[in-house]
Coordinates of C-alpha atoms in Angstrom, one line a residue:
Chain A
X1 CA 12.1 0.1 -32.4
X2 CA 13.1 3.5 -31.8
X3 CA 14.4 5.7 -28.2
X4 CA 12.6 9.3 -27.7
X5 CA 14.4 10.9 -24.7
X6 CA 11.5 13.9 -24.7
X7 CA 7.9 14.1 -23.9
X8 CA 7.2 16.2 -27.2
X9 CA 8.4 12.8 -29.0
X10 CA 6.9 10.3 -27.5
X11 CA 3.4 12.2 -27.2
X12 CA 3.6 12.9 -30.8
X13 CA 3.8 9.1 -32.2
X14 CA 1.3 7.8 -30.3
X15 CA -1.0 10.2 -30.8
X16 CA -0.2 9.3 -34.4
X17 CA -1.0 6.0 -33.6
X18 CA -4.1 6.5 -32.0
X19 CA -5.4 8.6 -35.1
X20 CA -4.2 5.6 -37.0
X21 CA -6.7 3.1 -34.7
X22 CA -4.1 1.3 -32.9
X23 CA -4.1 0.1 -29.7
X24 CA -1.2 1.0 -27.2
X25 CA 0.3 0.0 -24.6
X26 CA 1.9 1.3 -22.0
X27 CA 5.1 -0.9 -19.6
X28 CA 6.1 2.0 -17.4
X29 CA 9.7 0.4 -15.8
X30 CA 13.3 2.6 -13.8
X31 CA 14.8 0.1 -17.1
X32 CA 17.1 -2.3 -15.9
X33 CA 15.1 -4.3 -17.2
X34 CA 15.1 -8.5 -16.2
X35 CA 13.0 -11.1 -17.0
X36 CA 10.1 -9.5 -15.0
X37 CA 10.1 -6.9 -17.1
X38 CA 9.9 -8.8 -20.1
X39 CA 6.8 -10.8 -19.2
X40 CA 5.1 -7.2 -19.0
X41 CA 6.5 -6.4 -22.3
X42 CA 5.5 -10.0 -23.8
X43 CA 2.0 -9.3 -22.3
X44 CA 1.4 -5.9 -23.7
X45 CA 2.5 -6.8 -27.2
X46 CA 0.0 -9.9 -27.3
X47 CA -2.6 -7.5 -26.4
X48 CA -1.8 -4.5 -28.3
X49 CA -0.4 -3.3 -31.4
X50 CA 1.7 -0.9 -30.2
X51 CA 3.9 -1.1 -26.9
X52 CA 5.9 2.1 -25.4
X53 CA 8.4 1.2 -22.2
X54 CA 9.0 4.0 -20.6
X55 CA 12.8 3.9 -18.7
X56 CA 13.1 6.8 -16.0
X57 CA 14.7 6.3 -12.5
X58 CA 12.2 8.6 -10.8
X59 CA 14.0 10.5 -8.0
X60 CA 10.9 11.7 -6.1
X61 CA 10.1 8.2 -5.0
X62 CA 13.6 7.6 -3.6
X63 CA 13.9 8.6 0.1
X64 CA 17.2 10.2 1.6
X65 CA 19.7 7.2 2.1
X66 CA 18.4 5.0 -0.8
X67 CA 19.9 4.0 -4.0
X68 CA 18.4 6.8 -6.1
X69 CA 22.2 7.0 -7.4
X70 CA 23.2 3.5 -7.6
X71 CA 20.5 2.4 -8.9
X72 CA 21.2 0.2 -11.9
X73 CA 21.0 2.0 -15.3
X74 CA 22.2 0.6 -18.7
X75 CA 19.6 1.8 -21.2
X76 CA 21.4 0.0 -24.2
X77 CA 21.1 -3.4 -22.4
X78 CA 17.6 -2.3 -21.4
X79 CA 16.8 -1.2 -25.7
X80 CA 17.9 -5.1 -26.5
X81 CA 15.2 -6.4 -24.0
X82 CA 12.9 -3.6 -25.0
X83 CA 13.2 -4.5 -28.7
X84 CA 13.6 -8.8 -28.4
X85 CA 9.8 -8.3 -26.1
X86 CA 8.0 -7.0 -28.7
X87 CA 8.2 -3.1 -28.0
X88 CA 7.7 -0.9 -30.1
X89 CA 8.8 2.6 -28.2
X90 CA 11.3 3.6 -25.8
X91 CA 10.5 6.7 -24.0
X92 CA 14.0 7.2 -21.2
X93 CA 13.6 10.9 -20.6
X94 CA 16.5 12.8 -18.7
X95 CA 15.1 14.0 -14.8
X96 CA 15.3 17.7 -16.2
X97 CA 12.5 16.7 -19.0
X98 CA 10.1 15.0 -16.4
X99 CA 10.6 17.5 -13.2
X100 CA 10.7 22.0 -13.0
X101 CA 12.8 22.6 -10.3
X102 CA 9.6 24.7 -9.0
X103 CA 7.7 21.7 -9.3
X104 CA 4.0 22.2 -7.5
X105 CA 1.4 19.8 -8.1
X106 CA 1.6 15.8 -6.8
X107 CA -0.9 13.1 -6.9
X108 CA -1.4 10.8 -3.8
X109 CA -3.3 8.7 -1.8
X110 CA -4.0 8.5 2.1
X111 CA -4.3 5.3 4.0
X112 CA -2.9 2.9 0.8
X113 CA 0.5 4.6 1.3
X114 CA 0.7 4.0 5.0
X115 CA 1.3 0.5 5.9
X116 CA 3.9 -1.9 4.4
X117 CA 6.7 0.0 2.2
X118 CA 5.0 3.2 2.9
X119 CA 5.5 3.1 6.6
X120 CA 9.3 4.2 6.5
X121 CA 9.0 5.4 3.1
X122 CA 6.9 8.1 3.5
X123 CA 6.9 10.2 0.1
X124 CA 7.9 7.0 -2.1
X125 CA 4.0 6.4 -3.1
X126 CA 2.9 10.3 -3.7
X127 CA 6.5 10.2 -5.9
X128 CA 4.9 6.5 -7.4
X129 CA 1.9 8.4 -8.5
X130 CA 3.1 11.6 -9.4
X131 CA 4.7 10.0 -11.7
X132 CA 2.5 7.8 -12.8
X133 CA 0.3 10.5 -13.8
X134 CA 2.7 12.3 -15.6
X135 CA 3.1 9.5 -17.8
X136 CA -0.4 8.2 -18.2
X137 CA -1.1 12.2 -19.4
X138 CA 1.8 12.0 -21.7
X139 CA 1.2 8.1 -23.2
X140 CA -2.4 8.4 -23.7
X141 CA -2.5 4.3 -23.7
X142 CA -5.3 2.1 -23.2
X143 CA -3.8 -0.3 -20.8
X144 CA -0.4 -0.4 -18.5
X145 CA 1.1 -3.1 -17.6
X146 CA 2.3 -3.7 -13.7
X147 CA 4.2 -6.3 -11.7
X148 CA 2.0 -8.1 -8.9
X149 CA 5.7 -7.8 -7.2
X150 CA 5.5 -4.7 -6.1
X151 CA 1.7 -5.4 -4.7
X152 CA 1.3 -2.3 -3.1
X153 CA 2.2 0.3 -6.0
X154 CA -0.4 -2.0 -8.0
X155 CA -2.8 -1.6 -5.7
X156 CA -2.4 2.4 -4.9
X157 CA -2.3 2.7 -8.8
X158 CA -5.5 0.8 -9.6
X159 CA -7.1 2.8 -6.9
X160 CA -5.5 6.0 -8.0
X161 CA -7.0 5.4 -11.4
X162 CA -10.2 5.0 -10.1
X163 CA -10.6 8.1 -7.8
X164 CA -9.1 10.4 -10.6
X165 CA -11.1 8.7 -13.7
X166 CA -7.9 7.9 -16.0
X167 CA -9.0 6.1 -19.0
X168 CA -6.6 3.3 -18.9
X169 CA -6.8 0.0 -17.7
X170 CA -4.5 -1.4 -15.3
X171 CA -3.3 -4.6 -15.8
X172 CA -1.4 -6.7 -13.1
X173 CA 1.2 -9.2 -14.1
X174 CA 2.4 -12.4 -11.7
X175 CA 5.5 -12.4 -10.4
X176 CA 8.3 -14.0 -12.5
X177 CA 11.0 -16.5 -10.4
X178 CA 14.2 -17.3 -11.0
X179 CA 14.1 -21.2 -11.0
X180 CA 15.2 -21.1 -7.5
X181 CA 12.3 -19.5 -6.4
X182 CA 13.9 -15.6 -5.8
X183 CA 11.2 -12.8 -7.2
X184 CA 13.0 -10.9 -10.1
X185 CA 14.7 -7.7 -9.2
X186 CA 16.5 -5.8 -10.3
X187 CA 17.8 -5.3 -6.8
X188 CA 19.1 -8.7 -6.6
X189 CA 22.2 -8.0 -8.6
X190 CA 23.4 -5.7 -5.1
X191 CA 24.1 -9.7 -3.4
X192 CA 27.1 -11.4 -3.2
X193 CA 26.6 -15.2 -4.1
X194 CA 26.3 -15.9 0.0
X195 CA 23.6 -13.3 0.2
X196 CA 22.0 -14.6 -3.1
X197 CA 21.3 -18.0 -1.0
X198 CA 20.3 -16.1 1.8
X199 CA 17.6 -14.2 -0.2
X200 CA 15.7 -17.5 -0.9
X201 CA 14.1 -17.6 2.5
X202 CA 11.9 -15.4 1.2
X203 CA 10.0 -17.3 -0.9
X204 CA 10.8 -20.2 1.6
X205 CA 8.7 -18.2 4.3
X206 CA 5.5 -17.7 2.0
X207 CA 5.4 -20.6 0.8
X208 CA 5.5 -21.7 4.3
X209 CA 2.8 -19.4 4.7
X210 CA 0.8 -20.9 2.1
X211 CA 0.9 -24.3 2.8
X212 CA -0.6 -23.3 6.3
X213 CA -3.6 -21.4 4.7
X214 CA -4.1 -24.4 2.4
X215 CA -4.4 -26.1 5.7
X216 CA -6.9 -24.0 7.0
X217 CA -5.0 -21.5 9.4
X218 CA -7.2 -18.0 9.2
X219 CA -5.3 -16.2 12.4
X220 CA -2.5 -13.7 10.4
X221 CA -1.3 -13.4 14.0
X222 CA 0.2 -17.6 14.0
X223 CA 0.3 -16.7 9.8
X224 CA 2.7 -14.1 10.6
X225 CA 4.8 -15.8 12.9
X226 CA 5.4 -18.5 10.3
X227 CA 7.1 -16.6 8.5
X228 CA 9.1 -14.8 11.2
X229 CA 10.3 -18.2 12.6
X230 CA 11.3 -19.3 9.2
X231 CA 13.1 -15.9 8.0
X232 CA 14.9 -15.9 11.7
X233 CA 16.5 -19.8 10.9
X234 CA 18.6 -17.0 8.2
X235 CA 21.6 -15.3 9.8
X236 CA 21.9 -13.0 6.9
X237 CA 18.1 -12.2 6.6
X238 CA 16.6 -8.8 8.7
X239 CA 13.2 -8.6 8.6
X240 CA 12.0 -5.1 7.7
X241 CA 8.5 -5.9 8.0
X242 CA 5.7 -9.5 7.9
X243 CA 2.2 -8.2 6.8
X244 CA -1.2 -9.7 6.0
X245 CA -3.7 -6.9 4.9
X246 CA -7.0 -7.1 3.1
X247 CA -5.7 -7.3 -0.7
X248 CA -8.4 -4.0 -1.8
X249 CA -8.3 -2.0 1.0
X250 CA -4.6 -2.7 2.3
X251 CA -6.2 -3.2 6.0
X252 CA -4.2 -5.1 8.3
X253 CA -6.6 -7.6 9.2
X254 CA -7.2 -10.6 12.2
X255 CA -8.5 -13.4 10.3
X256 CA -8.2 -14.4 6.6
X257 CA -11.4 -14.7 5.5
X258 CA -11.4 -12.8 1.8
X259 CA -8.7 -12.3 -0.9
X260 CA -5.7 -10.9 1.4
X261 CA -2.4 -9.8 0.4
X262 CA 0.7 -11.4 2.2
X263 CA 3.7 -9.1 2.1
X264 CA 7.1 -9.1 3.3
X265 CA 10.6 -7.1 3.3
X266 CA 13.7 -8.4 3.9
X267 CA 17.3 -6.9 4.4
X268 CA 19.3 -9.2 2.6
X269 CA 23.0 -7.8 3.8
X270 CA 22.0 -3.9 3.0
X271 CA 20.1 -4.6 0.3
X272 CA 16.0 -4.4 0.8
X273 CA 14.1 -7.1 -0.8
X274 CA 10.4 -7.7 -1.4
X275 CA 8.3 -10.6 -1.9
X276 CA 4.2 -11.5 -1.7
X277 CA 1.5 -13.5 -2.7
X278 CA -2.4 -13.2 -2.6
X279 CA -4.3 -15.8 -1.6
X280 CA -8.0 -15.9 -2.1
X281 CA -9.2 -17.0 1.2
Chain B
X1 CA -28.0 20.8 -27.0
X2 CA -28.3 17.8 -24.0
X3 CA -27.7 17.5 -20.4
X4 CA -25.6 14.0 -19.3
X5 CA -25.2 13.0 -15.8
X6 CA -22.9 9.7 -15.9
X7 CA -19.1 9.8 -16.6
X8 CA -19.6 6.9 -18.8
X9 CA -22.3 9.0 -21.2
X10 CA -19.8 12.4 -21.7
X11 CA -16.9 10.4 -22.5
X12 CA -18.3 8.4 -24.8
X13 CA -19.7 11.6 -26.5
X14 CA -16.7 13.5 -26.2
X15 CA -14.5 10.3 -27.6
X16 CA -17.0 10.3 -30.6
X17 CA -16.6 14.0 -31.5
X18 CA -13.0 13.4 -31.0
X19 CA -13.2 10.5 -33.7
X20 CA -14.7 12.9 -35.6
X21 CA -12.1 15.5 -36.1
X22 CA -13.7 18.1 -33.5
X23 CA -11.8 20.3 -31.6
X24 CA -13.8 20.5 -27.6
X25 CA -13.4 22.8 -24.9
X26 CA -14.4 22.2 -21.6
X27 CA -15.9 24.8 -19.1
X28 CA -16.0 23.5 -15.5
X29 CA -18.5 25.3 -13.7
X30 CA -20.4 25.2 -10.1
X31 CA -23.2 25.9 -12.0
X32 CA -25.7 29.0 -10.7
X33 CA -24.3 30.7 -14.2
X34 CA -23.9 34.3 -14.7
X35 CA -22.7 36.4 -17.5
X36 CA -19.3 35.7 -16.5
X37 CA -19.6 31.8 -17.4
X38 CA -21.2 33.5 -20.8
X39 CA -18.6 35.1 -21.4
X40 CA -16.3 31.9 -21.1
X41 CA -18.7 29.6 -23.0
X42 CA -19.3 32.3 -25.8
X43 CA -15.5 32.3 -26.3
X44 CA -14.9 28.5 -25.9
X45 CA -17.5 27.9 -28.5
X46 CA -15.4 30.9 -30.8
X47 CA -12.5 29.1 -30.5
X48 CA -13.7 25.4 -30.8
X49 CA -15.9 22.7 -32.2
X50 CA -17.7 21.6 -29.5
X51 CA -18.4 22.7 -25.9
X52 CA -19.1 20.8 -22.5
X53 CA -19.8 22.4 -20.0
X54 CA -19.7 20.6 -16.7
X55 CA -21.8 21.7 -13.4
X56 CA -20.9 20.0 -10.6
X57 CA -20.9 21.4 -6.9
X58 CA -17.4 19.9 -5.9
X59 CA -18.2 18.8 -1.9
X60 CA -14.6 18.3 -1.4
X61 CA -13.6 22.3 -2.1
X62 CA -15.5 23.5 0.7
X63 CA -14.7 23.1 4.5
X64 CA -16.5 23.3 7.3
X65 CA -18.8 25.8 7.8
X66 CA -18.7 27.0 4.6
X67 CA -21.9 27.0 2.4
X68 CA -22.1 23.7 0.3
X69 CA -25.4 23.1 1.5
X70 CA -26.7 26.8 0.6
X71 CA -24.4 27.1 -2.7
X72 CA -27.1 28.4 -5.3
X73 CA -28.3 25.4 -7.9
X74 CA -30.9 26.0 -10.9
X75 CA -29.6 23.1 -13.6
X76 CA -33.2 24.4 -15.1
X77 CA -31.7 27.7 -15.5
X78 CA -28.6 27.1 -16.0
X79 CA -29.4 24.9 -19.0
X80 CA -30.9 27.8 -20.9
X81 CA -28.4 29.7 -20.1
X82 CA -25.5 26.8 -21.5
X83 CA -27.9 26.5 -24.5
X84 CA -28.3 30.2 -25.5
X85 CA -24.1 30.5 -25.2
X86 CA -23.3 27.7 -27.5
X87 CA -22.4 24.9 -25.4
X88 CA -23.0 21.6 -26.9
X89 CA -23.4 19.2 -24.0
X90 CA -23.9 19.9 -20.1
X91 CA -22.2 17.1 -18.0
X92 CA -23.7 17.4 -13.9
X93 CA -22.9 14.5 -12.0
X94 CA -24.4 13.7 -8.9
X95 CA -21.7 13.7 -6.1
X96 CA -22.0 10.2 -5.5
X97 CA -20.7 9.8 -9.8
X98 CA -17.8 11.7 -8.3
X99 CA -16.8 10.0 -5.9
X100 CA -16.9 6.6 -4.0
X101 CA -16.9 6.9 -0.4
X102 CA -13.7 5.3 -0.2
X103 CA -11.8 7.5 -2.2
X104 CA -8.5 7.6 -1.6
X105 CA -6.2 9.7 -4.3
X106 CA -6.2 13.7 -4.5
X107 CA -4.2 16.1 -6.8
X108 CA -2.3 19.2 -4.4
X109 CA -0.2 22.2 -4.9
X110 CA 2.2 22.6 -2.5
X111 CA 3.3 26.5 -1.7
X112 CA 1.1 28.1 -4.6
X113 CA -1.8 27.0 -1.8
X114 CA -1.0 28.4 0.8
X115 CA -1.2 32.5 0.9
X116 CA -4.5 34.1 -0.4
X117 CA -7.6 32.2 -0.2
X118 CA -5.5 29.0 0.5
X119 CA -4.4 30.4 4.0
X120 CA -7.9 29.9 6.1
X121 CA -9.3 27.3 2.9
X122 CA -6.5 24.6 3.8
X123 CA -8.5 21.8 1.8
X124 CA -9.7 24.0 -1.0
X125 CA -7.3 23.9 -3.6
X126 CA -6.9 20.0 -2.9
X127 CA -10.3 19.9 -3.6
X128 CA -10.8 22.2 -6.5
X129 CA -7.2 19.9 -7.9
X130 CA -8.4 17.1 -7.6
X131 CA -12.0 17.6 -9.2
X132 CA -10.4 19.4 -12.4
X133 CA -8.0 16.3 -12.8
X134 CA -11.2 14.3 -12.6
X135 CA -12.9 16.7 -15.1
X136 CA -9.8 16.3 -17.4
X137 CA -9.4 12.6 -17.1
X138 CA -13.1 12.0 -17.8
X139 CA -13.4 15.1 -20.7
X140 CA -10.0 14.9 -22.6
X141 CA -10.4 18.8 -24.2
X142 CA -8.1 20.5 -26.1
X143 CA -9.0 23.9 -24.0
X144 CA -10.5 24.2 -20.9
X145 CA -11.9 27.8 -19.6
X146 CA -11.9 29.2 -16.4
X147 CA -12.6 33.2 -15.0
X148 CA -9.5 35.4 -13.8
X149 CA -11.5 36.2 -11.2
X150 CA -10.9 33.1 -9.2
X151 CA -7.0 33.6 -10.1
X152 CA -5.7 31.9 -7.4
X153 CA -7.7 29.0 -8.6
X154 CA -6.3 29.8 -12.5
X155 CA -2.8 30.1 -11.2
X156 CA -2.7 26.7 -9.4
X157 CA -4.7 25.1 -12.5
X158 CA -1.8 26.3 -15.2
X159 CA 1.0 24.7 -12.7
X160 CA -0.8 21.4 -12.2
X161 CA -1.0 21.4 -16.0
X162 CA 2.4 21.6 -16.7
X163 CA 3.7 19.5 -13.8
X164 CA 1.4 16.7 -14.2
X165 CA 1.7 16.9 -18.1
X166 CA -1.8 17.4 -18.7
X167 CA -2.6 18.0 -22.5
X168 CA -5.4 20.5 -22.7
X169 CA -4.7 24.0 -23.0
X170 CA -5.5 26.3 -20.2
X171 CA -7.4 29.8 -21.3
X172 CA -7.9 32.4 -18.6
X173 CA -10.7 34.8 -19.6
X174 CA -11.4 38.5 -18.4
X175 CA -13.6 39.4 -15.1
X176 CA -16.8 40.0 -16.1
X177 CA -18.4 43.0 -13.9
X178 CA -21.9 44.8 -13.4
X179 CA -22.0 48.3 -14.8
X180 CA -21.4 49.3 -11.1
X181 CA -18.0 47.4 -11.4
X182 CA -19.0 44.5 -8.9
X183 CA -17.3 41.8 -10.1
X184 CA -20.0 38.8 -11.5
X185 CA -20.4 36.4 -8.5
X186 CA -22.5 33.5 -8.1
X187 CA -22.3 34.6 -4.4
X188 CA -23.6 38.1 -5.4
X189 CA -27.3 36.8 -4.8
X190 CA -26.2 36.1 -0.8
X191 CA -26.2 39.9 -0.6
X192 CA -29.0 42.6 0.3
X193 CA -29.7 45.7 -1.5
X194 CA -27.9 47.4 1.1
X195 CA -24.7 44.9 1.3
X196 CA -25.5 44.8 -2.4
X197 CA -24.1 49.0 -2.9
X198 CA -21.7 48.0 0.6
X199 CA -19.9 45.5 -2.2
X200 CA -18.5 48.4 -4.6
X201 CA -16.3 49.2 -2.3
X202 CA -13.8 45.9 -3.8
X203 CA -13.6 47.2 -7.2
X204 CA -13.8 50.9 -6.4
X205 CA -10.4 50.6 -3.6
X206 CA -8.7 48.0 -6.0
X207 CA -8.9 50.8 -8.7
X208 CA -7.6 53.3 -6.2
X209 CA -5.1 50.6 -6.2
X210 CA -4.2 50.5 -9.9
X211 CA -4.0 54.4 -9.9
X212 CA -1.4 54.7 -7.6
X213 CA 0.1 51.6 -9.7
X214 CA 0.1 53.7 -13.0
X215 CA 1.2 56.9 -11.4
X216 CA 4.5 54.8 -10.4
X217 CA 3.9 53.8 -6.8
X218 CA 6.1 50.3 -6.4
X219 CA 6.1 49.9 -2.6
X220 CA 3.4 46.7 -1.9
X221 CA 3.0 48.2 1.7
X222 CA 2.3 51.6 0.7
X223 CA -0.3 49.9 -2.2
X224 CA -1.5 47.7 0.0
X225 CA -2.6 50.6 2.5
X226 CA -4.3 52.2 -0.1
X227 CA -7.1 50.0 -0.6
X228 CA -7.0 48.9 3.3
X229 CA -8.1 52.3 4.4
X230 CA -10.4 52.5 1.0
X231 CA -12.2 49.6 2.3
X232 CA -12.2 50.8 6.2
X233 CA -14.7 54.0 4.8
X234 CA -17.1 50.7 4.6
X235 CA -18.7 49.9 7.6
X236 CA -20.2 46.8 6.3
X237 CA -17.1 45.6 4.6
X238 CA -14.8 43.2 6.7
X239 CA -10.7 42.2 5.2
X240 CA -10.7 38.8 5.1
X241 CA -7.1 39.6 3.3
X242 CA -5.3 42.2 0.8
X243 CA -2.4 40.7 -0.9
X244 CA 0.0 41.9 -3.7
X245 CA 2.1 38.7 -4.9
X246 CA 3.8 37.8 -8.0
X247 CA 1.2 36.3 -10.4
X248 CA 3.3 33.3 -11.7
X249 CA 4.7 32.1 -7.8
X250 CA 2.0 34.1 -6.1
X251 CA 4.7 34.9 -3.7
X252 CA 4.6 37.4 -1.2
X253 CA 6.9 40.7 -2.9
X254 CA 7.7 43.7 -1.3
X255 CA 8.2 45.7 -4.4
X256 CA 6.3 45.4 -7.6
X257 CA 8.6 45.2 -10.5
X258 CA 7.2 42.3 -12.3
X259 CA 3.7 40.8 -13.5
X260 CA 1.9 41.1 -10.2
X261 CA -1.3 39.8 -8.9
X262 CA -3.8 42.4 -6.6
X263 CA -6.1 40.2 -4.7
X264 CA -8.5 40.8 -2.1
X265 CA -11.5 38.8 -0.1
X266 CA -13.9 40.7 1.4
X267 CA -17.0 39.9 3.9
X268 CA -19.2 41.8 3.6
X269 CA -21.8 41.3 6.4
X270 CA -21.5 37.0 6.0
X271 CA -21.2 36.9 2.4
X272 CA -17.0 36.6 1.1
X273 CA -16.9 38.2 -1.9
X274 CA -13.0 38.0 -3.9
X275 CA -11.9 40.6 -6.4
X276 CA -8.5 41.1 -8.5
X277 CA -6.7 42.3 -11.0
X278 CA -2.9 41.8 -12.5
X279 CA -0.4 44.6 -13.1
X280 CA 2.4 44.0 -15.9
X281 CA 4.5 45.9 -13.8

C-alpha cells in the first residue's frame, strides 16, 4: 500500500488501473480512522480490486467555533488501518493541494441541507459536497463507500449524484457499535470515561424509539418525545436536536408510514454526537 | 453520424470509444447552430478522435421573462449542420432526461457571477454550471469547446474546472462574425432588417474601443466612454451594460495594465445581443 499526498498521483494510478480493467473503489474518510472506517474499507475490498482511502480534514465543512483544528489526525495510525483493511491507496492531500485561495465554484443542494445538522450548520453540506466532487472528479471510481452514521451526508450525496449524473455508485454502510451500543466516532475519543457512559443514552433513546414502532406507534410527535424523556433521565446529555423525517426526501413528517429516518444530536459535555436508524415503516 | 437522446445511450458510446483508445471532445450547444458552433466542431474534430456534440436548451439558465419558450430549435437542421462539421454523435435530451422535478443539487460561482451578464441574470450562471457539470459527468471528454463570445460563460467554466477538479480540458475558440462584423448569434434571427444594420453598432464602438486601446489609452473610464457615446449615435441600440474587467477575476479595474476583458450587452429594440473582445494589455 502506498500514500500520494497530490492529486497528480493519485489521478495517475488509477487511471492506470482503470486501463488495466480493474475495478476501484473509492472510502472517502477526515482519517482517524476507527472501526467504522474499516468496515467501509473491508466492504470496498470485497467488492473491488482496487481500494483508494482518501484522508483530508476538509475545512470548508467546519463552521466557525468547531473542531476544524482539533480534530484528530494521525495519518500513520490511519496507513496501519488503511493497509490491515485491504486498501490499496492512500490519497491525504495537504489543504493547499485540494483548495485556491480564490476558490469559486461549490456544489450544493437546497432543502436536504436544511433540517437536522444542516440547521445550525449552515455551509457544512455545500463544504460535504464540494468536496465530494472534487474527489469523485479526481478518483474516477465506480463505487464509494459511506457510513449510514452520518445519514444525512449519505442522503444529500446519493441525491447529489443523481442531479449531477456522476458515474459512481453510492454505497451505504450500517453503523458499526462499540459492544456497548455507542456509534463509532471518531469524536468519541473528546469524553472523559463519565461522559463515555453518558453518551450511551443515545442508542438507549432509539432503541427506545424502536421498540415503540415495533409496537405500532406512527405519531413522530409521542416518537419524538420518547426519546426526549429518555435522553433528559441523562444529566450530562444536551439535546441538540430529536428528528423523524421521511428517509428520501428528508421531510419532517406527522405519521410514519414509509421508510423514515430517525435522527438525533447530542452534546455529550462539549462534544456533539450523532446517532440514527431507519426503520421501514 | 447519429443523434442519441438518453444519458444512458451517449455514455455508453462515449465509454466504448474511450475503451477503444479515442481521444473525444465534447461541444455543448443550445442548438440553433451557426457558423460559430462550425467553427468549434471543425476544430474539436482537428484536434480529436471523436466528437459529441450535445444540444440541449438548458431551462434552468434562463429566468423569468426571458425567451426559453421562443429560443430557436431546428434538431433537423442542426443535424446537418453537426454532420457536415465532423461531429460523430449528437446527444439532445429532452428536459425531463435532465432533470427530475425534485432536483435538488446545483454547481455556483460565487463573485465571478456577479458583474456582467450575472448582474440582472442572478440564476444564469447556476444554471449554465450546473448543466455543464451534468454534460461532463455524463460525457467524460478530454476537451470540451465553447465560443469566446459568451466569455463570461468561458471564464466561469475554466474556474469551475479547476476548483472542482474536473479532468477535461477547456478550449476557448475565436468569435466568429458576419462580413459586417456582427458577432454570430443564435439570437441574430430575433432581429429585423432594420435592427439587423442597428446591431453593427457593437462591433463597430468596441473597435473604436480597441483603437484607443492600441494608441495607449489605459483609463477604463475614459475607454469605457468611448464606446458609450459610439453606441448613443444608435437610436435603436439600448446599454444593457459596458464593462472593462480583468479577464481571469473579471473584476471591476480602473486601469488596464493587464489581460483585460471588453464586454458589452446591448438591446437592440427587444433582442440582447453581447459582444467582446480581450486586450493583453
Amino acid at each position: 500500500m502506498n500514500t500520494v499526498k497530490t492529486i497528480k498521483e493519485v489521478r495517475h494510478q488509477v487511471k492506470v488501473w482503470k486501463k488495466e480493467g480493474y475495478s476501484v473503489a473509492l472510502v472517502p474518510t477526515m482519517g482517524s480512522l476507527h472501526s467504522g472506517h474499516e468496515s467501509l474499507i473491508n466492504r470496498a475490498a470485497k467488492e473491488n480490486e482496487k481500494v483508494v482511502v482518501s484522508i483530508f480534514v476538509n475545512p470548508i465543512q467546519f463552521g466557525k467555533g468547531e473542531d476544524l483544528d482539533s480534530y484528530p489526525r494521525d495519518l500513520h495510525k490511519d496507513e496501519i488501518v488503511c493497509d490491515s483493511a485491504g486498501a490499496d491507496l492512500i490519497f491525504a492531500p495537504k489543504a493547499d493541494e485540494m483548495y485556491y485561495k480564490d476558490i469559486e465554484a461549490s456544489v450544493s443542494v437546497k432543502e436536504l441541507a436544511t433540517g437536522l445538522c444542516g440547521a445550525k450548520r449552515p455551509n457544512h453540506f455545500a463544504g460535504v459536497c464540494t468536496v465530494v466532487s472534487k474527489l469523485f472528479n479526481i478518483i474516477p471510481a465506480d463505487k464509494a463507500y459511506f457510513g449510514e452514521k452520518d445519514a444525512q451526508q449519505l442522503a444529500i450525496i446519493k441525491r447529489m449524484v443523481r442531479d449531477l449524473n456522476f458515474d459512481i455508485e453510492i454505497i451505504g454502510c450500517p453503523i458499526v457499535r462499540e459492544k456497548d451500543g455507542l456509534a463509532k466516532s471518531s469524536r468519541n475519543m473528546y469524553l472523559s470515561s463519565k461522559e463515555r457512559e453518558a453518551a450511551l443514552i443515545l442508542n438507549k433513546s432509539l432503541t427506545k424509539c424502536r421498540d415503540a414502532l415495533s409496537n405500532g406507534e406512527k405519531s413522530t410527535k409521542l416518537l419524538k418525545k420518547i426519546i426526549k424523556s429518555e435522553i433528559e433521565k441523562e444529566v450530562l446529555a444536551r439535546i441538540d436536536y430529536i428528528e423523524i423525517v421521511d428517509a428520501f426526501s428528508l421531510d419532517v413528517i406527522d405519521i410514519a408510514c414509509k421508510p423514515i429516518l430517525v435522527a438525533i444530536a447530542i452534546y455529550i459535555g462539549k462534544t456533539r454526537l450523532i446517532d440514527n436508524f431507519i426503520y421501514e415503516a
